[in-house]
Each structure stands twice: as C-alpha cells, then as structure tokens.
Coordinates of C-alpha atoms in Angstrom, one line a residue:
M15 CA 108.6 86.9 95.9
T16 CA 106.6 86.3 98.4
L17 CA 103.7 89.2 98.3
S18 CA 104.9 91.2 101.7
P19 CA 105.5 94.8 102.7
H20 CA 108.4 93.7 104.1
S21 CA 110.4 91.7 102.3
Q22 CA 114.0 92.1 102.4
P23 CA 116.8 90.9 100.3
E24 CA 117.7 88.0 100.2
D25 CA 120.6 86.4 102.4
T26 CA 123.7 85.0 101.0
H27 CA 123.5 82.3 103.8
E28 CA 122.0 78.9 102.6
I29 CA 118.7 79.1 104.0
I30 CA 117.6 75.4 104.4
D31 CA 113.1 75.4 103.2
S32 CA 112.4 71.8 105.3
E33 CA 112.1 70.1 108.0
T34 CA 113.2 67.2 106.3
E35 CA 116.4 69.3 106.0
V36 CA 116.6 70.2 108.6
D37 CA 116.6 67.2 110.8
E38 CA 119.3 65.9 107.9
E39 CA 121.7 69.3 109.3
I40 CA 121.5 67.7 112.9
N41 CA 121.6 63.9 112.2
N42 CA 125.1 64.9 110.1
L43 CA 125.8 67.2 113.2
L44 CA 125.6 64.3 115.9
S45 CA 126.6 61.7 114.0
S46 CA 130.2 63.7 113.4
S47 CA 130.1 63.7 117.4
S48 CA 130.7 58.9 117.4
S49 CA 134.1 59.7 115.0
P50 CA 136.9 58.9 116.5
S51 CA 138.7 62.0 114.6
S52 CA 136.3 64.7 115.7
E53 CA 135.9 66.3 119.1
P54 CA 132.7 65.2 121.1
F55 CA 129.6 67.4 120.0
K56 CA 129.0 70.2 123.6
P57 CA 126.1 72.1 122.6
F58 CA 126.7 74.2 125.8
S59 CA 130.4 74.0 126.9
K60 CA 131.7 76.3 129.5
R61 CA 134.1 77.9 126.6
S62 CA 130.5 78.8 125.0
S63 CA 128.4 79.5 127.5
P64 CA 126.7 84.0 127.0
N65 CA 127.7 86.0 129.6
V66 CA 124.6 87.3 131.3
F67 CA 125.6 90.5 132.9
I68 CA 126.7 91.1 129.2
I69 CA 124.1 90.5 128.3
K70 CA 122.0 92.5 130.8
F71 CA 123.6 95.3 129.9
R72 CA 122.7 94.9 126.2
E73 CA 119.7 94.1 126.9
L74 CA 119.3 97.7 129.6
L75 CA 120.8 100.0 126.3
S76 CA 118.0 98.0 123.7
L77 CA 115.4 99.8 126.3
P78 CA 115.1 102.5 125.5
Y79 CA 115.1 102.2 121.4
E80 CA 112.9 98.7 121.7
L81 CA 109.9 100.9 124.1
F82 CA 110.2 104.3 121.1
F83 CA 109.1 101.6 118.3
A84 CA 107.0 99.6 120.2
I85 CA 104.9 103.1 121.2
T86 CA 105.3 104.1 117.9
G87 CA 104.8 101.1 116.3
L88 CA 101.8 101.2 117.6
M89 CA 100.6 104.7 116.5
G90 CA 101.4 103.2 113.1
I91 CA 104.5 106.1 112.5
A92 CA 107.5 103.9 112.9
N93 CA 109.5 103.9 109.9
Y94 CA 110.8 101.7 107.9
V95 CA 112.4 101.3 104.8
R96 CA 110.3 98.3 102.3
Q97 CA 111.0 96.3 99.7
I98 CA 108.6 97.0 96.1
V99 CA 107.4 93.4 95.6
Q100 CA 106.0 92.6 92.2
I101 CA 103.6 90.0 90.4
I102 CA 104.1 89.4 86.8
P103 CA 102.5 87.1 84.7
S104 CA 103.4 83.1 84.7
K105 CA 103.0 82.9 80.5
P106 CA 103.8 87.0 80.0
A107 CA 102.7 87.9 76.6
T108 CA 105.4 88.6 73.9
L109 CA 105.4 92.5 72.2
S110 CA 107.1 93.8 69.2
L111 CA 109.6 97.5 69.7
R112 CA 109.8 99.7 67.8
R113 CA 114.3 99.9 67.5
T114 CA 115.3 103.4 64.8
G115 CA 116.0 102.8 61.8
G116 CA 112.5 100.1 61.7
A117 CA 113.3 96.8 63.0
K118 CA 111.1 95.7 65.0
H119 CA 113.0 94.0 69.1
E120 CA 110.8 91.6 70.5
V121 CA 110.3 90.0 74.6
R122 CA 108.5 90.2 76.8
V123 CA 106.3 92.6 78.4
D124 CA 107.6 92.1 82.3
R125 CA 111.8 92.0 81.2
W126 CA 110.0 95.2 79.3
I127 CA 109.0 96.7 81.7
K128 CA 111.9 95.4 84.6
D129 CA 114.7 97.0 81.8
N130 CA 112.9 100.4 81.5
V131 CA 110.8 100.9 85.5
E132 CA 114.2 100.3 87.3
S133 CA 112.9 102.4 90.2
L134 CA 110.7 99.2 91.2
Q135 CA 113.6 97.5 91.9
G136 CA 114.4 99.3 94.7
V137 CA 113.4 100.6 97.6
F138 CA 109.9 103.1 99.0
K139 CA 111.3 105.0 102.2
P140 CA 108.4 107.2 102.7
A141 CA 108.8 110.3 105.1
W142 CA 109.8 109.9 108.4
W143 CA 106.6 112.7 108.8
A144 CA 104.6 111.3 106.7
S145 CA 105.2 107.0 108.1
N146 CA 102.4 104.7 107.5
G147 CA 99.1 104.9 104.9
H148 CA 96.7 107.3 107.0
L149 CA 99.6 110.3 106.8
Q150 CA 100.2 109.8 103.3
T151 CA 96.7 110.4 102.5
F152 CA 95.9 112.3 105.2
F153 CA 98.9 115.1 103.5
T154 CA 97.1 113.8 100.4
V155 CA 94.1 115.3 101.7
L156 CA 95.1 118.7 103.4
G157 CA 98.5 119.8 102.1
D158 CA 98.5 123.3 99.6
F159 CA 100.0 121.9 96.4
T160 CA 98.5 125.7 95.1
K161 CA 102.0 126.4 94.8
V162 CA 103.4 123.2 92.7
D163 CA 102.8 121.8 90.3
K164 CA 101.4 123.9 88.3
V165 CA 99.1 123.4 85.0
H166 CA 97.8 125.2 82.6
Y167 CA 94.2 123.7 80.0
V168 CA 92.0 124.0 77.2
R169 CA 88.7 122.5 77.7
T170 CA 86.6 121.4 75.0
Y171 CA 82.5 120.4 76.3
L172 CA 81.4 117.2 74.4
R173 CA 77.6 116.1 73.8
L174 CA 78.0 112.4 74.1
P175 CA 74.9 110.3 71.8
D176 CA 73.1 109.9 75.3
G177 CA 72.7 112.9 76.0
G178 CA 76.0 113.5 78.1
T179 CA 78.7 115.8 79.2
I180 CA 82.1 115.3 79.3
G181 CA 85.2 117.5 79.6
I182 CA 88.8 117.8 78.3
D183 CA 91.3 120.0 79.1
T184 CA 94.6 119.7 77.4
T185 CA 97.6 121.0 78.3
P186 CA 99.6 122.8 77.5
E187 CA 97.6 125.2 76.1
N188 CA 100.2 125.8 72.8
H189 CA 99.4 122.0 71.9
Q190 CA 98.3 122.8 68.4
S191 CA 101.3 123.7 68.1
L192 CA 103.3 120.5 68.1
S193 CA 104.0 118.0 66.2
T194 CA 101.7 115.5 64.5
N195 CA 104.0 112.3 66.3
T196 CA 104.1 114.1 69.8
P197 CA 103.1 110.8 72.0
T198 CA 99.4 112.5 73.9
V199 CA 98.4 110.7 77.5
V200 CA 95.3 110.2 79.2
V201 CA 94.4 111.1 81.9
C202 CA 91.3 109.0 84.2
H203 CA 91.0 110.9 87.4
G204 CA 89.2 109.7 90.9
L205 CA 86.6 109.9 92.3
T206 CA 84.6 113.4 92.5
G207 CA 88.1 114.6 91.1
G208 CA 89.0 116.3 87.8
S209 CA 92.1 117.2 86.3
H210 CA 92.3 120.2 88.9
E211 CA 94.1 117.5 91.7
S212 CA 96.8 116.7 92.5
Y213 CA 98.4 113.7 91.7
V214 CA 96.6 114.3 88.6
R215 CA 99.3 118.0 88.1
N216 CA 102.5 115.9 89.5
V217 CA 102.3 113.5 86.2
L218 CA 101.4 116.0 84.3
S219 CA 104.2 118.5 84.8
W220 CA 106.8 116.3 84.2
V221 CA 104.2 114.8 81.2
V222 CA 104.9 117.9 79.3
R223 CA 107.9 119.5 80.4
P224 CA 109.9 120.0 77.8
K225 CA 112.5 117.5 77.0
E226 CA 115.8 119.7 77.5
H227 CA 114.6 120.4 81.5
G228 CA 113.6 116.7 81.6
G229 CA 109.9 116.2 80.4
M230 CA 108.4 114.5 77.9
G231 CA 107.9 116.9 76.1
A232 CA 104.0 115.5 75.9
R233 CA 101.1 116.3 75.6
A234 CA 97.3 115.3 78.5
A235 CA 95.1 115.2 78.1
V236 CA 91.7 114.7 81.2
V237 CA 88.6 113.3 80.6
N238 CA 85.8 114.3 83.6
F239 CA 84.0 112.4 84.1
R240 CA 79.9 113.8 84.0
G241 CA 79.7 116.2 86.8
C242 CA 83.7 116.7 87.9
A243 CA 84.8 119.4 87.7
G244 CA 82.6 121.5 86.6
V245 CA 80.9 119.9 83.7
P246 CA 77.9 120.4 83.9
V247 CA 75.0 117.2 84.3
T248 CA 73.4 116.3 81.3
S249 CA 71.1 113.1 81.9
P250 CA 69.7 111.0 84.0
Q251 CA 73.3 108.7 84.7
M252 CA 75.6 109.6 86.3
Y253 CA 79.3 107.8 86.0
S254 CA 80.8 105.5 88.5
A255 CA 84.0 102.9 89.3
G256 CA 82.6 100.5 86.7
T257 CA 81.7 102.7 83.1
T258 CA 83.9 102.8 80.0
M259 CA 81.5 104.5 78.1
D260 CA 83.2 108.0 78.5
L261 CA 86.5 107.3 78.9
A262 CA 85.4 105.1 75.4
I263 CA 84.5 108.4 73.2
A264 CA 87.3 110.2 75.0
L265 CA 89.6 107.9 73.8
H266 CA 87.6 107.9 69.6
Y267 CA 88.0 112.0 69.9
L268 CA 91.5 112.1 70.3
R269 CA 92.0 109.6 67.9
H270 CA 90.5 111.7 65.3
K271 CA 91.9 114.4 65.9
Y272 CA 94.9 113.7 66.1
P273 CA 95.8 110.6 64.5
S274 CA 99.9 109.7 64.2
S275 CA 100.1 110.2 68.9
P276 CA 99.7 107.3 69.8
L277 CA 98.3 107.2 73.0
F278 CA 99.0 106.1 76.6
G279 CA 96.2 106.1 79.5
I280 CA 97.6 106.8 83.4
G281 CA 94.6 106.2 85.8
F282 CA 94.3 106.7 90.0
S283 CA 91.9 105.6 92.3
L284 CA 88.7 105.2 90.4
G285 CA 89.8 106.2 87.3
A286 CA 92.9 102.9 87.5
S287 CA 89.4 100.9 88.0
V288 CA 87.6 102.8 85.0
L289 CA 90.9 102.3 82.9
S290 CA 91.8 98.6 83.5
R291 CA 87.8 97.8 83.1
Y292 CA 88.0 99.6 79.9
L293 CA 91.2 97.8 78.6
G294 CA 89.8 94.5 79.1
E295 CA 87.6 94.9 77.4
A296 CA 88.7 96.5 74.9
G297 CA 91.4 94.2 74.2
E298 CA 93.3 93.6 71.1
S299 CA 91.0 96.6 70.0
S300 CA 91.8 99.0 72.1
L301 CA 93.0 102.9 71.0
L302 CA 96.1 103.1 74.2
S303 CA 99.2 101.6 73.1
A304 CA 99.7 101.2 77.1
G305 CA 98.3 102.4 80.2
I306 CA 99.7 102.7 84.5
I307 CA 96.9 102.6 87.2
L308 CA 97.3 103.9 90.5
G309 CA 95.8 103.2 93.5
C310 CA 93.3 100.7 92.0
P311 CA 90.6 99.4 93.7
W312 CA 90.6 95.2 92.5
D313 CA 87.8 94.0 93.9
L314 CA 85.5 96.7 94.8
S315 CA 82.9 94.9 96.9
L316 CA 86.3 94.0 99.5
M317 CA 87.4 97.4 99.4
S318 CA 83.6 98.1 100.2
H319 CA 83.4 95.8 103.4
K320 CA 87.1 97.5 104.8
L321 CA 85.4 100.8 105.0
D322 CA 82.2 99.8 106.5
H323 CA 83.4 97.2 109.2
D324 CA 86.2 99.1 110.3
W325 CA 85.8 101.8 113.5
F326 CA 88.3 104.2 112.2
H327 CA 87.9 102.9 108.6
S328 CA 84.4 104.2 107.8
R329 CA 84.3 107.2 110.5
V330 CA 87.2 108.5 108.3
Y331 CA 86.6 107.6 104.2
S332 CA 84.3 106.0 103.7
S333 CA 82.4 109.4 105.2
A334 CA 84.3 111.5 103.1
L335 CA 83.8 109.1 100.3
G336 CA 80.3 109.8 100.6
Q337 CA 79.8 113.3 101.1
N338 CA 81.3 114.0 98.4
V339 CA 80.0 111.8 96.2
L340 CA 76.7 113.7 97.5
K341 CA 77.8 117.2 97.3
L342 CA 78.6 116.3 93.6
F343 CA 75.5 114.7 92.9
F344 CA 73.0 117.8 94.9
K345 CA 75.5 120.1 93.1
A346 CA 73.9 118.9 89.8
Y347 CA 70.4 117.9 91.2
D348 CA 69.9 121.7 91.6
A349 CA 71.3 122.6 88.8
N350 CA 68.6 120.7 86.9
P351 CA 65.4 119.0 88.9
P352 CA 64.4 117.5 86.6
I353 CA 66.6 115.2 85.0
F354 CA 66.1 112.5 88.4
D355 CA 62.4 113.3 89.6
A356 CA 61.8 112.2 86.0
D357 CA 58.9 109.4 86.3
D358 CA 61.7 107.2 84.4
S359 CA 64.2 107.9 86.7
P360 CA 66.5 105.6 88.2
V361 CA 66.5 107.2 91.7
K362 CA 62.9 108.7 91.5
E363 CA 62.0 106.9 94.0
F364 CA 65.3 107.5 96.4
M365 CA 65.2 111.3 96.5
D366 CA 63.4 111.7 99.2
E367 CA 66.1 109.0 101.3
L368 CA 69.0 111.0 99.2
K369 CA 67.9 114.4 101.2
V370 CA 67.3 112.6 103.9
Q371 CA 71.5 112.3 104.1
K372 CA 72.4 115.5 102.6
N373 CA 70.6 116.7 105.1
N374 CA 72.5 114.7 107.7
M375 CA 75.7 114.5 106.4
G376 CA 78.8 114.1 108.6
S377 CA 80.1 111.6 110.0
H378 CA 77.5 109.3 109.9
T379 CA 77.8 109.0 106.5
R380 CA 79.0 105.9 104.2
L381 CA 80.1 105.3 100.7
R382 CA 78.7 102.1 100.5
K383 CA 74.6 103.7 101.8
V384 CA 75.7 106.2 99.1
D385 CA 76.3 103.8 96.5
D386 CA 73.0 101.6 97.6
L387 CA 70.8 104.7 97.1
M388 CA 72.4 106.0 93.8
V389 CA 76.0 105.5 92.3
C390 CA 73.5 101.2 92.2
K391 CA 70.9 103.0 90.1
I392 CA 72.6 105.7 87.7
G393 CA 76.4 105.4 87.9
G394 CA 76.8 103.5 84.0
P395 CA 74.3 102.7 80.9
R396 CA 70.6 100.6 81.2
N397 CA 71.1 97.1 79.8
I398 CA 74.4 97.3 80.0
G399 CA 75.3 94.6 83.0
A400 CA 72.4 95.4 85.6
W401 CA 71.9 99.0 85.4
P402 CA 70.6 100.3 87.6
F403 CA 71.5 97.6 89.7
K404 CA 69.0 96.1 92.8
N405 CA 71.6 97.4 95.1
A406 CA 75.1 98.8 95.3
E407 CA 76.8 95.1 96.0
E408 CA 75.4 93.2 92.9
Y409 CA 76.9 96.3 91.2
Y410 CA 80.4 96.2 92.9
Q411 CA 80.8 92.7 92.2
W412 CA 79.9 93.5 88.4
A413 CA 82.2 96.3 88.2
S414 CA 85.6 95.4 90.2
P415 CA 88.2 95.5 87.4
K416 CA 89.8 91.9 88.1
R417 CA 86.8 90.6 86.1
L418 CA 88.5 92.2 83.2
I419 CA 92.1 91.6 84.4
S420 CA 92.5 88.2 81.3
G421 CA 91.6 90.4 78.6
V422 CA 93.9 93.0 78.6
R423 CA 96.4 93.1 75.0
V424 CA 99.1 96.2 75.9
P425 CA 101.6 96.9 79.1
L426 CA 99.4 98.0 82.2
L427 CA 101.4 98.5 85.2
A428 CA 99.8 99.0 88.3
I429 CA 101.8 100.9 91.6
N430 CA 100.1 100.1 94.6
A431 CA 100.3 101.0 98.4
F432 CA 100.1 98.0 101.0
D433 CA 99.1 100.4 103.6
D434 CA 96.5 102.1 101.4
P435 CA 93.7 103.0 103.6
V436 CA 90.3 103.3 100.9
V437 CA 91.8 100.3 98.8
D438 CA 92.4 96.6 100.3
C439 CA 95.5 95.3 99.6
T440 CA 95.2 93.0 101.6
A441 CA 93.0 91.2 99.4
L442 CA 94.5 91.2 95.6
P443 CA 93.5 89.6 93.1
L444 CA 97.1 87.7 93.0
E445 CA 95.1 84.6 90.7
E446 CA 93.8 87.3 88.2
L447 CA 97.5 89.2 87.6
K448 CA 99.4 86.1 87.7
S449 CA 97.2 84.5 84.9
S450 CA 96.5 87.3 83.1
T451 CA 99.5 87.6 80.1
H452 CA 100.0 91.9 79.9
V453 CA 99.4 93.6 83.6
V454 CA 103.1 93.7 86.1
T455 CA 102.4 94.5 89.6
A456 CA 104.3 96.7 91.7
I457 CA 103.3 96.7 95.8
T458 CA 104.3 99.2 98.0
G459 CA 104.7 98.5 101.8
S460 CA 103.8 102.6 101.9
G461 CA 102.8 105.3 100.4
G462 CA 99.2 105.0 101.2
H463 CA 96.2 106.3 98.9
L464 CA 98.0 108.5 96.2
G465 CA 100.5 110.0 98.6
W466 CA 104.1 108.4 98.3
F467 CA 105.4 111.7 100.0
D468 CA 108.6 111.3 100.8
G469 CA 109.7 114.8 100.9
P470 CA 111.3 117.0 103.5
F471 CA 109.0 118.6 106.5
P472 CA 106.7 120.1 105.0
L473 CA 107.9 123.7 107.6
W474 CA 111.3 122.6 106.8
S475 CA 110.3 122.2 102.4
P476 CA 107.0 123.8 102.0
T477 CA 108.0 122.7 97.9
K478 CA 110.2 119.7 97.7
S479 CA 107.0 118.0 100.6
K480 CA 104.4 117.3 98.0
H481 CA 107.9 115.2 96.4
R482 CA 105.9 111.7 94.9
W483 CA 108.4 109.2 94.7
V484 CA 105.5 107.3 92.2
L485 CA 106.2 109.8 89.8
K486 CA 109.8 108.2 88.9
P487 CA 108.2 105.2 88.1
V488 CA 105.2 107.1 85.9
S489 CA 107.5 109.1 84.0
E490 CA 109.4 105.4 83.1
F491 CA 106.9 103.7 82.5
L492 CA 105.9 106.5 80.2
S493 CA 109.3 107.4 78.8
A494 CA 109.6 103.9 77.2
A495 CA 106.4 103.5 76.4
A496 CA 107.1 106.1 74.1
R497 CA 110.1 105.1 72.7
D498 CA 109.1 101.2 71.5
L499 CA 105.7 101.2 70.8
E500 CA 103.8 102.3 68.1
V501 CA 99.7 103.5 67.9
V502 CA 97.5 101.4 67.6
G503 CA 93.6 101.8 66.9
G504 CA 93.9 103.1 63.1
N505 CA 92.0 106.2 61.9
I506 CA 89.8 107.0 63.1
D507 CA 87.5 108.6 60.2
V508 CA 83.9 110.1 60.5
I509 CA 81.1 112.0 59.1
Q510 CA 79.4 114.9 60.0
E511 CA 75.8 115.6 60.8
E512 CA 74.5 118.4 61.8
G513 CA 77.2 119.7 64.3
W514 CA 77.6 115.6 65.1
E515 CA 80.6 113.6 64.5
W516 CA 79.9 110.1 63.6
V517 CA 82.5 107.3 63.7
E518 CA 82.3 105.8 60.7
D519 CA 81.5 101.7 61.0
D520 CA 85.1 99.8 60.6
K521 CA 86.6 102.5 62.6
G522 CA 87.8 102.0 66.0
H523 CA 85.7 99.4 67.6
A524 CA 82.1 98.7 69.5
I525 CA 81.5 100.6 72.4
P526 CA 78.6 99.0 75.2
G527 CA 75.3 100.9 76.3
F528 CA 75.6 103.5 73.2
H529 CA 74.0 102.4 69.6
R530 CA 76.7 104.3 66.8
R531 CA 79.7 106.0 68.6
G532 CA 80.4 110.0 67.6
W533 CA 80.5 113.4 69.9
K534 CA 79.8 116.8 69.3
V535 CA 81.9 120.0 69.7
L536 CA 79.8 122.3 72.7
K537 CA 82.7 124.9 73.2
E538 CA 86.0 124.4 73.4
G539 CA 89.3 127.7 74.1
E540 CA 87.7 127.0 77.5
E541 CA 91.1 127.7 80.3
I542 CA 91.3 126.1 82.8
L543 CA 93.9 127.0 85.7
G544 CA 94.4 123.6 87.4
E545 CA 95.2 124.9 90.9
G546 CA 92.5 126.5 91.1
D547 CA 90.2 123.8 91.8
E548 CA 87.8 125.3 89.5
G549 CA 83.6 124.4 91.1
E550 CA 84.4 121.9 93.6
T551 CA 83.9 124.1 96.7
G552 CA 83.2 122.0 99.9
V553 CA 84.5 118.8 97.9
I554 CA 87.6 117.1 99.5
Q555 CA 91.1 116.7 97.0
G556 CA 92.6 114.0 96.5
L557 CA 89.6 111.0 97.1

C-alpha cells in the first residue's frame, strides 16, 4: 500500500496502471471506429456536448464550499476521514501462540496483529475541533485531565549500581493481591514526563480495570526515569532517548518480583525510543513478551532538523521541549550542585552557558542547544556508544531507534500520526521497517503528538472530549498478547548482599553500562496520585 495518510479504499472499477495500457485502450477505441459494424467514434458529438449553463450553475453553487475548504485547509483545520496506512515486514516472523489446553498455534506476526487489532483496519477521524496535529497536540498540553482516568500508584525507589535512582510506580494499589500469572504492563513515559501524564493514565485506567467492567484486569508498572516525576538525581548521569539501562534493570526487578507474570511494554515518544531500542538490543533475550510504541521518534536527527528549521515549530515545540529539559536539569542541579560541578563531571565546562540558557529561557530556547550542552554529555553512561558525545548530532545519530529495528525479536506494534508536529513522519525509516521481522507500523493521518482525540467539543462534554481513539488498538493488542503469548526470560534469581539484590550471572541478560546487574530498594509503599502531577511544577505536560 502506498504510504499516504490520505489513502482511500480501492475502487471497484478496473484501474489502468501503465502508459502502455492507456495507449492500447486508445488504439482499441480508435480502431473500432473503422469497423463497418460500428458507429463512427465521435468524441464531441452534439448530443454529448456539455451544457454550459448547467456547469456554470453548479460551479456557482459549489463556490462557497470550495472557499470554505480552501480557507480551512490553509488554516490547517480542515477535517477529513483518513485511512490508516500500515507497513508490514517483507519477511514476517512466525509466532508460536499458546492455546487452551496447552496446544500451540503458529501464525505470522503481521497476520496475528491484523486478526486481533481490528481497529487498524478502519479509519481514524479526529474530532472536528482538533482536526490537525497542532490542535491535537495543544489539547494534550493545555487540556485539564485531572478529572479523568484517575490512577493511583504505589512507588518503589531503586538505587542502581552506578549510584543513580529510578522510581517504579505500580498500580492498582492492591496489586499484591492479584494472581501470580496476572500480566504486567511496563510503561516508558515521554520526555520529562512520568506516571502522572494524561496519555499514560488513559491507557492504565483501562489496564487495571477489572475484566468484568471491560478492562484488562492486569497490573502496570511505570518506570520513572532519573529526575522525572519527583525521582531524585543521585548520580552525574540523567537519561536520554538512547539509554536503556534503567529500563533493563527495572525489567529484571519486575521479572524477579513477578516470575509468572508476562511482561508487556508500552512506550510514549522518548519512552517509545527507549523501549524499541531495548527490544533491538536484547533481541531473543528480551524480558518483554511484546511491545507497543506510540509517537516514536525513529530518526532523532531528522526530528531535530524539523524542530529547528521550521519557523513555527522552532518557536513553539523546540522551545517548549528545551525549556522542559532545562527546568528538569536545574531542579536536579539546585538540589545537589556538587554532582555536576565536580572536576570529573562531563558538563562542568558547560555549566556557565547552561545557567545563561536557564536565565534567558523563552521562545528563543531550542531543544538542540540544550542537547548540545547537556544531554549529549550526561544522558548515558561513559564508554557506552560514545558517551559523552561531542555534540547533539553525534548523539542523535547513535541514539536513533531505527538503527536497531532489525534486532527486535518479539511482536512490536508502532503507531505514529502523520501530522505529528514533533516527530517528522515524512521521514519514517521505511526500508528498515519493511526489512524487520517483528515490527508492524500503523500511521494515522491525524492525531498530533500523543493526541488522537475524537470526542465532542470540550464545552459540550468536558469528560468525553478527553477520549483518545488510540486506546482501542492499544487495548486490542495487549488483550491478544495476554491471551496468546508466553512468559519469556525465565526466572531471575538474585543474591542478597548488604541490602543489594544482585542477579545471578546465568540469569536475565547483559545490560550495557553495568558490569554487575542489581538494585537496592531504598523506599517502597509511597502512594502517588497520578492525576496530581506530582512534583513537576513548571514542566509543560504531554510532551
């Protein structure tokens, strides 16, 4: 199928594809006029001549409609129903599915997704009041989501081998009472986000809802990266779109804690990059049985080019993202300056310029500039890749998840919106996606960045206006995965040493950046109100 967000269903009429076939049709038509038994070919006979007055009258009637769509099109708010375009592997892998009674069933990964995620076979029609990517994204950022999708968590803080800290928020609060084989959905949030984000809660409110009430009846665990969602920064390393070590440790911890629970991953935006890179790195050793990613920035370099070279995008999106990262960094810096001012700190020489950037934050702030000064230096562990990188471009080239698509060995469904103003979907890695074996990509014409709103106008229905269409394919995919896919990764046995739990050498898989895999539980049991936007004052939501 041609990659176009405006693709329409195939017509039932015969289609002539080549110029040669067109020439043949014309020759056949002309030659038929020389046959004695046929009437002469008259392309402009009197009877077939168009009535000029009728045509002019129709043009006059259609003029208001043409003007309306021309104006709304120029404004970017014309509303169209758009087909969902899919990219499937040229040589898809075969999955071995479990069935009732222990029998196995084999099916191609693309066929399994097509049969179970039926919503991708239809269309996505955005809400009339948010009919393009900008409006969809603005509502994600500006909408009040505190009254919907209320999700409460229990937090566990883990100290990592390099001294860093992550926070794992698990829901429902009584998840310990669930059966041992209850599935666990592991969440990777977006840039500067966390478990409080509306797009996270939109999915998890369904995940934890009992089956008898239309939900999945499962548990979920959000991996809050270093410095995000109130998690303290305790080492000179932050996080980035290219670093998977925090997710990998969290998965080993969850596999150890819930040995009979299948783990399914879902990532949003930057978290989609982290999740897809993890699956590509881990390959057949993945502790996740399947994954789904939304708004994945497949090519960070091209995404950055779009954000920085478009007048509107640079002053709105790049500026907002850059300010978010600066605020998050300086929240960590102000809490513990010596971490980043130390002689061996990769950002010590850039601190003065970073402080200037902070003091002058505004529409002139750019994400790439922040990545140049800070993220490419402390967004990952030293000696992995090229950390610290010379500049943002080197980091983007290395961290782009498209480089690892070929390594994915579990079913992975990716959903992008063609009009996403943050991720450049005109530059999807088509060849890499088609040459993969387990990745199926769906592209909606509209949806913006993590939006996909299709409800009524907010003033008419404040609750229903928050409805996100994307929950439908997500729920279909996760339900099928919970029914059909086995637990992978085996048991994770650990050795107790002075409060630390170290993974035994023959368990799990290697984690780039750690010579020894393990964690220390610092604190657990803290209740987190997801809709309360815990501790992230000043950071723009939804991005």
